[in-house]
PDB file of C-alpha atoms in Angstrom:
ATOM      1  CA  UNK V  16       2.828  15.883  15.782  1.00 74.00           C
ATOM      2  CA  UNK V  17       5.993  14.128  14.679  1.00 92.00           C
ATOM      3  CA  UNK V  18       5.544  11.402  12.062  1.00 92.00           C
ATOM      4  CA  UNK V  19       7.686   8.985  10.060  1.00 94.00           C
ATOM      5  CA  UNK V  20       7.170   6.420   7.324  1.00 95.00           C
ATOM      6  CA  UNK V  21       6.916   2.769   8.320  1.00 94.00           C
ATOM      7  CA  UNK V  22       9.657   1.913   5.752  1.00 95.00           C
ATOM      8  CA  UNK V  23      11.319   4.651   3.702  1.00 94.00           C
ATOM      9  CA  UNK V  24      12.409   2.100   1.048  1.00 94.00           C
ATOM     10  CA  UNK V  25       8.757   1.681   0.006  1.00 96.00           C
ATOM     11  CA  UNK V  26       8.331   5.364  -0.855  1.00 96.00           C
ATOM     12  CA  UNK V  27       9.680   7.766  -3.465  1.00 95.00           C
ATOM     13  CA  UNK V  28       8.133  10.617  -1.460  1.00 90.00           C
ATOM     14  CA  UNK V  29       5.816  11.068   1.518  1.00 87.00           C
ATOM     15  CA  UNK V  30       4.023  14.295   0.602  1.00 89.00           C
ATOM     16  CA  UNK V  31       2.490  13.646  -1.795  1.00 93.00           C
ATOM     17  CA  UNK V  32       2.819   9.899  -1.257  1.00 95.00           C
ATOM     18  CA  UNK V  33       4.509   7.950  -4.075  1.00 97.00           C
ATOM     19  CA  UNK V  34       5.496   4.289  -3.912  1.00 98.00           C
ATOM     20  CA  UNK V  35       8.681   2.952  -5.463  1.00 97.00           C
ATOM     21  CA  UNK V  36       8.916  -0.534  -6.900  1.00 97.00           C
ATOM     22  CA  UNK V  37      11.520  -1.921  -9.281  1.00 97.00           C
ATOM     23  CA  UNK V  38      11.627  -2.656 -13.011  1.00 97.00           C
ATOM     24  CA  UNK V  39      13.715  -5.368 -14.672  1.00 96.00           C
ATOM     25  CA  UNK V  40      16.026  -4.128 -17.440  1.00 95.00           C
ATOM     26  CA  UNK V  41      15.755  -7.518 -19.174  1.00 93.00           C
ATOM     27  CA  UNK V  42      12.005  -8.186 -19.415  1.00 95.00           C
ATOM     28  CA  UNK V  43      10.438  -4.963 -17.994  1.00 95.00           C
ATOM     29  CA  UNK V  44       8.655  -6.816 -15.161  1.00 96.00           C
ATOM     30  CA  UNK V  45       7.638  -4.433 -12.371  1.00 97.00           C
ATOM     31  CA  UNK V  46       7.593  -5.543  -8.724  1.00 97.00           C
ATOM     32  CA  UNK V  47       6.599  -4.046  -5.404  1.00 97.00           C
ATOM     33  CA  UNK V  48       8.232  -3.885  -2.996  1.00 97.00           C
ATOM     34  CA  UNK V  49      11.652  -3.512  -4.597  1.00 95.00           C
ATOM     35  CA  UNK V  50      13.860  -6.554  -4.866  1.00 94.00           C
ATOM     36  CA  UNK V  51      17.340  -7.298  -6.175  1.00 92.00           C
ATOM     37  CA  UNK V  52      16.496  -9.902  -8.833  1.00 93.00           C
ATOM     38  CA  UNK V  53      13.707 -10.369 -11.350  1.00 95.00           C
ATOM     39  CA  UNK V  54      11.138 -13.012 -10.367  1.00 93.00           C
ATOM     40  CA  UNK V  55      10.309 -13.616 -14.024  1.00 93.00           C
ATOM     41  CA  UNK V  56      13.558 -13.823 -15.980  1.00 92.00           C
ATOM     42  CA  UNK V  57      16.382 -13.577 -13.381  1.00 80.00           C
ATOM     43  CA  UNK V  58      18.552 -11.965 -16.080  1.00 83.00           C
ATOM     44  CA  UNK V  59      18.034  -8.216 -15.871  1.00 81.00           C
ATOM     45  CA  UNK V  60      19.165  -5.638 -13.373  1.00 93.00           C
ATOM     46  CA  UNK V  61      16.430  -4.211 -11.170  1.00 96.00           C
ATOM     47  CA  UNK V  62      16.188  -0.437 -10.961  1.00 96.00           C
ATOM     48  CA  UNK V  63      13.910   1.851  -8.948  1.00 96.00           C
ATOM     49  CA  UNK V  64      10.559   2.521 -10.631  1.00 97.00           C
ATOM     50  CA  UNK V  65       8.024   5.036  -9.284  1.00 97.00           C
ATOM     51  CA  UNK V  66       4.514   3.548  -9.344  1.00 98.00           C
ATOM     52  CA  UNK V  67       1.286   5.282 -10.417  1.00 97.00           C
ATOM     53  CA  UNK V  68      -0.754   6.853  -7.614  1.00 97.00           C
ATOM     54  CA  UNK V  69      -4.103   5.636  -8.956  1.00 97.00           C
ATOM     55  CA  UNK V  70      -5.464   2.235  -9.811  1.00 97.00           C
ATOM     56  CA  UNK V  71      -8.440  -0.065  -9.348  1.00 98.00           C
ATOM     57  CA  UNK V  72      -9.357  -2.587  -6.674  1.00 98.00           C
ATOM     58  CA  UNK V  73      -8.545  -5.993  -8.162  1.00 98.00           C
ATOM     59  CA  UNK V  74      -9.662  -8.054  -5.154  1.00 98.00           C
ATOM     60  CA  UNK V  75     -10.410  -7.368  -1.489  1.00 98.00           C
ATOM     61  CA  UNK V  76     -11.346  -8.885   1.866  1.00 97.00           C
ATOM     62  CA  UNK V  77     -11.948  -7.867   5.457  1.00 96.00           C
ATOM     63  CA  UNK V  78      -8.997  -8.377   7.828  1.00 95.00           C
ATOM     64  CA  UNK V  79     -11.311  -9.554  10.615  1.00 95.00           C
ATOM     65  CA  UNK V  80      -8.659 -10.799  13.064  1.00 95.00           C
ATOM     66  CA  UNK V  81      -5.509  -9.172  14.409  1.00 94.00           C
ATOM     67  CA  UNK V  82      -2.448 -10.158  12.336  1.00 91.00           C
ATOM     68  CA  UNK V  83       0.537 -11.881  13.976  1.00 91.00           C
ATOM     69  CA  UNK V  84       3.638  -9.885  14.990  1.00 85.00           C
ATOM     70  CA  UNK V  85       5.379  -7.779  13.800  1.00 83.00           C
ATOM     71  CA  UNK V  86       1.918  -6.165  13.433  1.00 88.00           C
ATOM     72  CA  UNK V  87       1.356  -3.506  16.089  1.00 89.00           C
ATOM     73  CA  UNK V  88      -2.237  -2.553  16.913  1.00 86.00           C
ATOM     74  CA  UNK V  89      -3.088   1.162  16.856  1.00 82.00           C
ATOM     75  CA  UNK V  90      -3.868   3.182  19.948  1.00 79.00           C
ATOM     76  CA  UNK V  91      -7.289   2.051  21.121  1.00 84.00           C
ATOM     77  CA  UNK V  92      -6.757  -1.548  20.008  1.00 88.00           C
ATOM     78  CA  UNK V  93      -7.355  -3.596  16.894  1.00 92.00           C
ATOM     79  CA  UNK V  94     -10.320  -2.878  14.621  1.00 92.00           C
ATOM     80  CA  UNK V  95     -11.067  -4.879  11.434  1.00 95.00           C
ATOM     81  CA  UNK V  96     -10.089  -3.189   8.168  1.00 95.00           C
ATOM     82  CA  UNK V  97     -10.213  -3.869   4.428  1.00 97.00           C
ATOM     83  CA  UNK V  98      -7.177  -5.123   2.525  1.00 97.00           C
ATOM     84  CA  UNK V  99      -6.803  -6.056  -1.083  1.00 98.00           C
ATOM     85  CA  UNK V 100      -4.852  -5.942  -4.287  1.00 98.00           C
ATOM     86  CA  UNK V 101      -4.795  -2.722  -6.275  1.00 98.00           C
ATOM     87  CA  UNK V 102      -4.085  -2.948 -10.012  1.00 98.00           C
ATOM     88  CA  UNK V 103      -1.673  -0.136 -10.905  1.00 98.00           C
ATOM     89  CA  UNK V 104      -1.362  -1.246 -14.519  1.00 97.00           C
ATOM     90  CA  UNK V 105       2.083  -2.835 -14.417  1.00 95.00           C
ATOM     91  CA  UNK V 106       1.839  -4.425 -10.992  1.00 98.00           C
ATOM     92  CA  UNK V 107      -0.658  -5.520  -8.327  1.00 98.00           C
ATOM     93  CA  UNK V 108       0.037  -3.964  -4.933  1.00 98.00           C
ATOM     94  CA  UNK V 109      -1.281  -5.511  -1.726  1.00 97.00           C
ATOM     95  CA  UNK V 110      -2.503  -2.701   0.514  1.00 97.00           C
ATOM     96  CA  UNK V 111      -4.877  -1.479   3.154  1.00 97.00           C
ATOM     97  CA  UNK V 112      -8.066  -0.091   1.603  1.00 98.00           C
ATOM     98  CA  UNK V 113      -9.529   2.971   3.330  1.00 97.00           C
ATOM     99  CA  UNK V 114     -12.907   2.409   1.701  1.00 96.00           C
ATOM    100  CA  UNK V 115     -16.273   2.167   3.514  1.00 95.00           C
ATOM    101  CA  UNK V 116     -17.923  -1.280   3.236  1.00 95.00           C
ATOM    102  CA  UNK V 117     -20.878   0.207   1.316  1.00 95.00           C
ATOM    103  CA  UNK V 118     -18.518   1.528  -1.404  1.00 96.00           C
ATOM    104  CA  UNK V 119     -15.924  -1.211  -1.768  1.00 97.00           C
ATOM    105  CA  UNK V 120     -16.100  -3.312  -4.939  1.00 97.00           C
ATOM    106  CA  UNK V 121     -13.859  -4.907  -7.529  1.00 97.00           C
ATOM    107  CA  UNK V 122     -12.977  -2.295 -10.138  1.00 97.00           C
ATOM    108  CA  UNK V 123     -13.375   0.676  -7.761  1.00 97.00           C
ATOM    109  CA  UNK V 124     -11.009   3.536  -8.731  1.00 97.00           C
ATOM    110  CA  UNK V 125      -8.627   4.245  -5.827  1.00 98.00           C
ATOM    111  CA  UNK V 126      -5.785   6.679  -5.084  1.00 98.00           C
ATOM    112  CA  UNK V 127      -2.693   6.294  -2.908  1.00 98.00           C
ATOM    113  CA  UNK V 128      -2.721   7.890   0.542  1.00 97.00           C
ATOM    114  CA  UNK V 129      -1.010   7.408   3.891  1.00 96.00           C
ATOM    115  CA  UNK V 130      -2.657   6.320   7.143  1.00 94.00           C
ATOM    116  CA  UNK V 131      -1.473   5.873  10.697  1.00 92.00           C
ATOM    117  CA  UNK V 132      -0.186   2.342  11.273  1.00 91.00           C
ATOM    118  CA  UNK V 133       0.603   2.877  14.965  1.00 90.00           C
ATOM    119  CA  UNK V 134       2.410   5.233  17.351  1.00 90.00           C
ATOM    120  CA  UNK V 135       5.945   4.583  18.597  1.00 90.00           C
ATOM    121  CA  UNK V 136       6.635   4.511  22.329  1.00 89.00           C
ATOM    122  CA  UNK V 137       7.714   8.181  22.136  1.00 92.00           C
ATOM    123  CA  UNK V 138       4.410   9.172  20.471  1.00 89.00           C
ATOM    124  CA  UNK V 139       5.755   9.405  16.914  1.00 93.00           C
ATOM    125  CA  UNK V 140       3.006   8.675  14.387  1.00 93.00           C
ATOM    126  CA  UNK V 141       4.131   5.867  12.041  1.00 93.00           C
ATOM    127  CA  UNK V 142       2.554   6.117   8.582  1.00 94.00           C
ATOM    128  CA  UNK V 143       1.956   3.355   6.062  1.00 95.00           C
ATOM    129  CA  UNK V 144       0.474   3.406   2.572  1.00 97.00           C
ATOM    130  CA  UNK V 145      -3.151   2.691   1.749  1.00 98.00           C
ATOM    131  CA  UNK V 146      -5.636   3.428  -1.008  1.00 98.00           C
ATOM    132  CA  UNK V 147      -8.832   5.494  -0.752  1.00 98.00           C
ATOM    133  CA  UNK V 148     -11.692   6.001  -3.245  1.00 97.00           C
ATOM    134  CA  UNK V 149     -10.718   8.160  -6.222  1.00 95.00           C
ATOM    135  CA  UNK V 150     -13.617   9.976  -7.818  1.00 78.00           C
ATOM    136  CA  UNK V 151     -11.439  10.998 -10.763  1.00 63.00           C
ATOM    137  CA  UNK V 152     -10.441   7.433 -11.703  1.00 47.00           C
ATOM    138  CA  UNK V 153      -7.310   8.625 -13.546  1.00 42.00           C
ATOM    139  CA  UNK V 154      -3.828   7.142 -13.483  1.00 41.00           C
TER     140      UNK V 154
END
């Protein structure tokens, strides 16, 4: 099956998945996704910064209703899923959480993965980032 990333600018690599944010040269603030100016000091240059692959669930909720466009439901239609913020140490990343309801909790160790977001009209699988439980709990 042919696949592609939903947005190549979000990733340093796809296999294994690594996200790329940006770090300010002036105050060392880290952001995700990348941006051209620092939201904290506005003085430093922003440069690419590869993010850790492991972190902890900082907060979460159930996405119980279908989001507005440009969201595209997967084949088979919309199904509720967990979303939340993952603490990667230097930055909180908002992401889909591929964690069963019985396991999800604040502080849960998670690891970066990719999941199918949807399929293009030609059948190409479009991948996005998500986090899954990480039994190792390491960064």
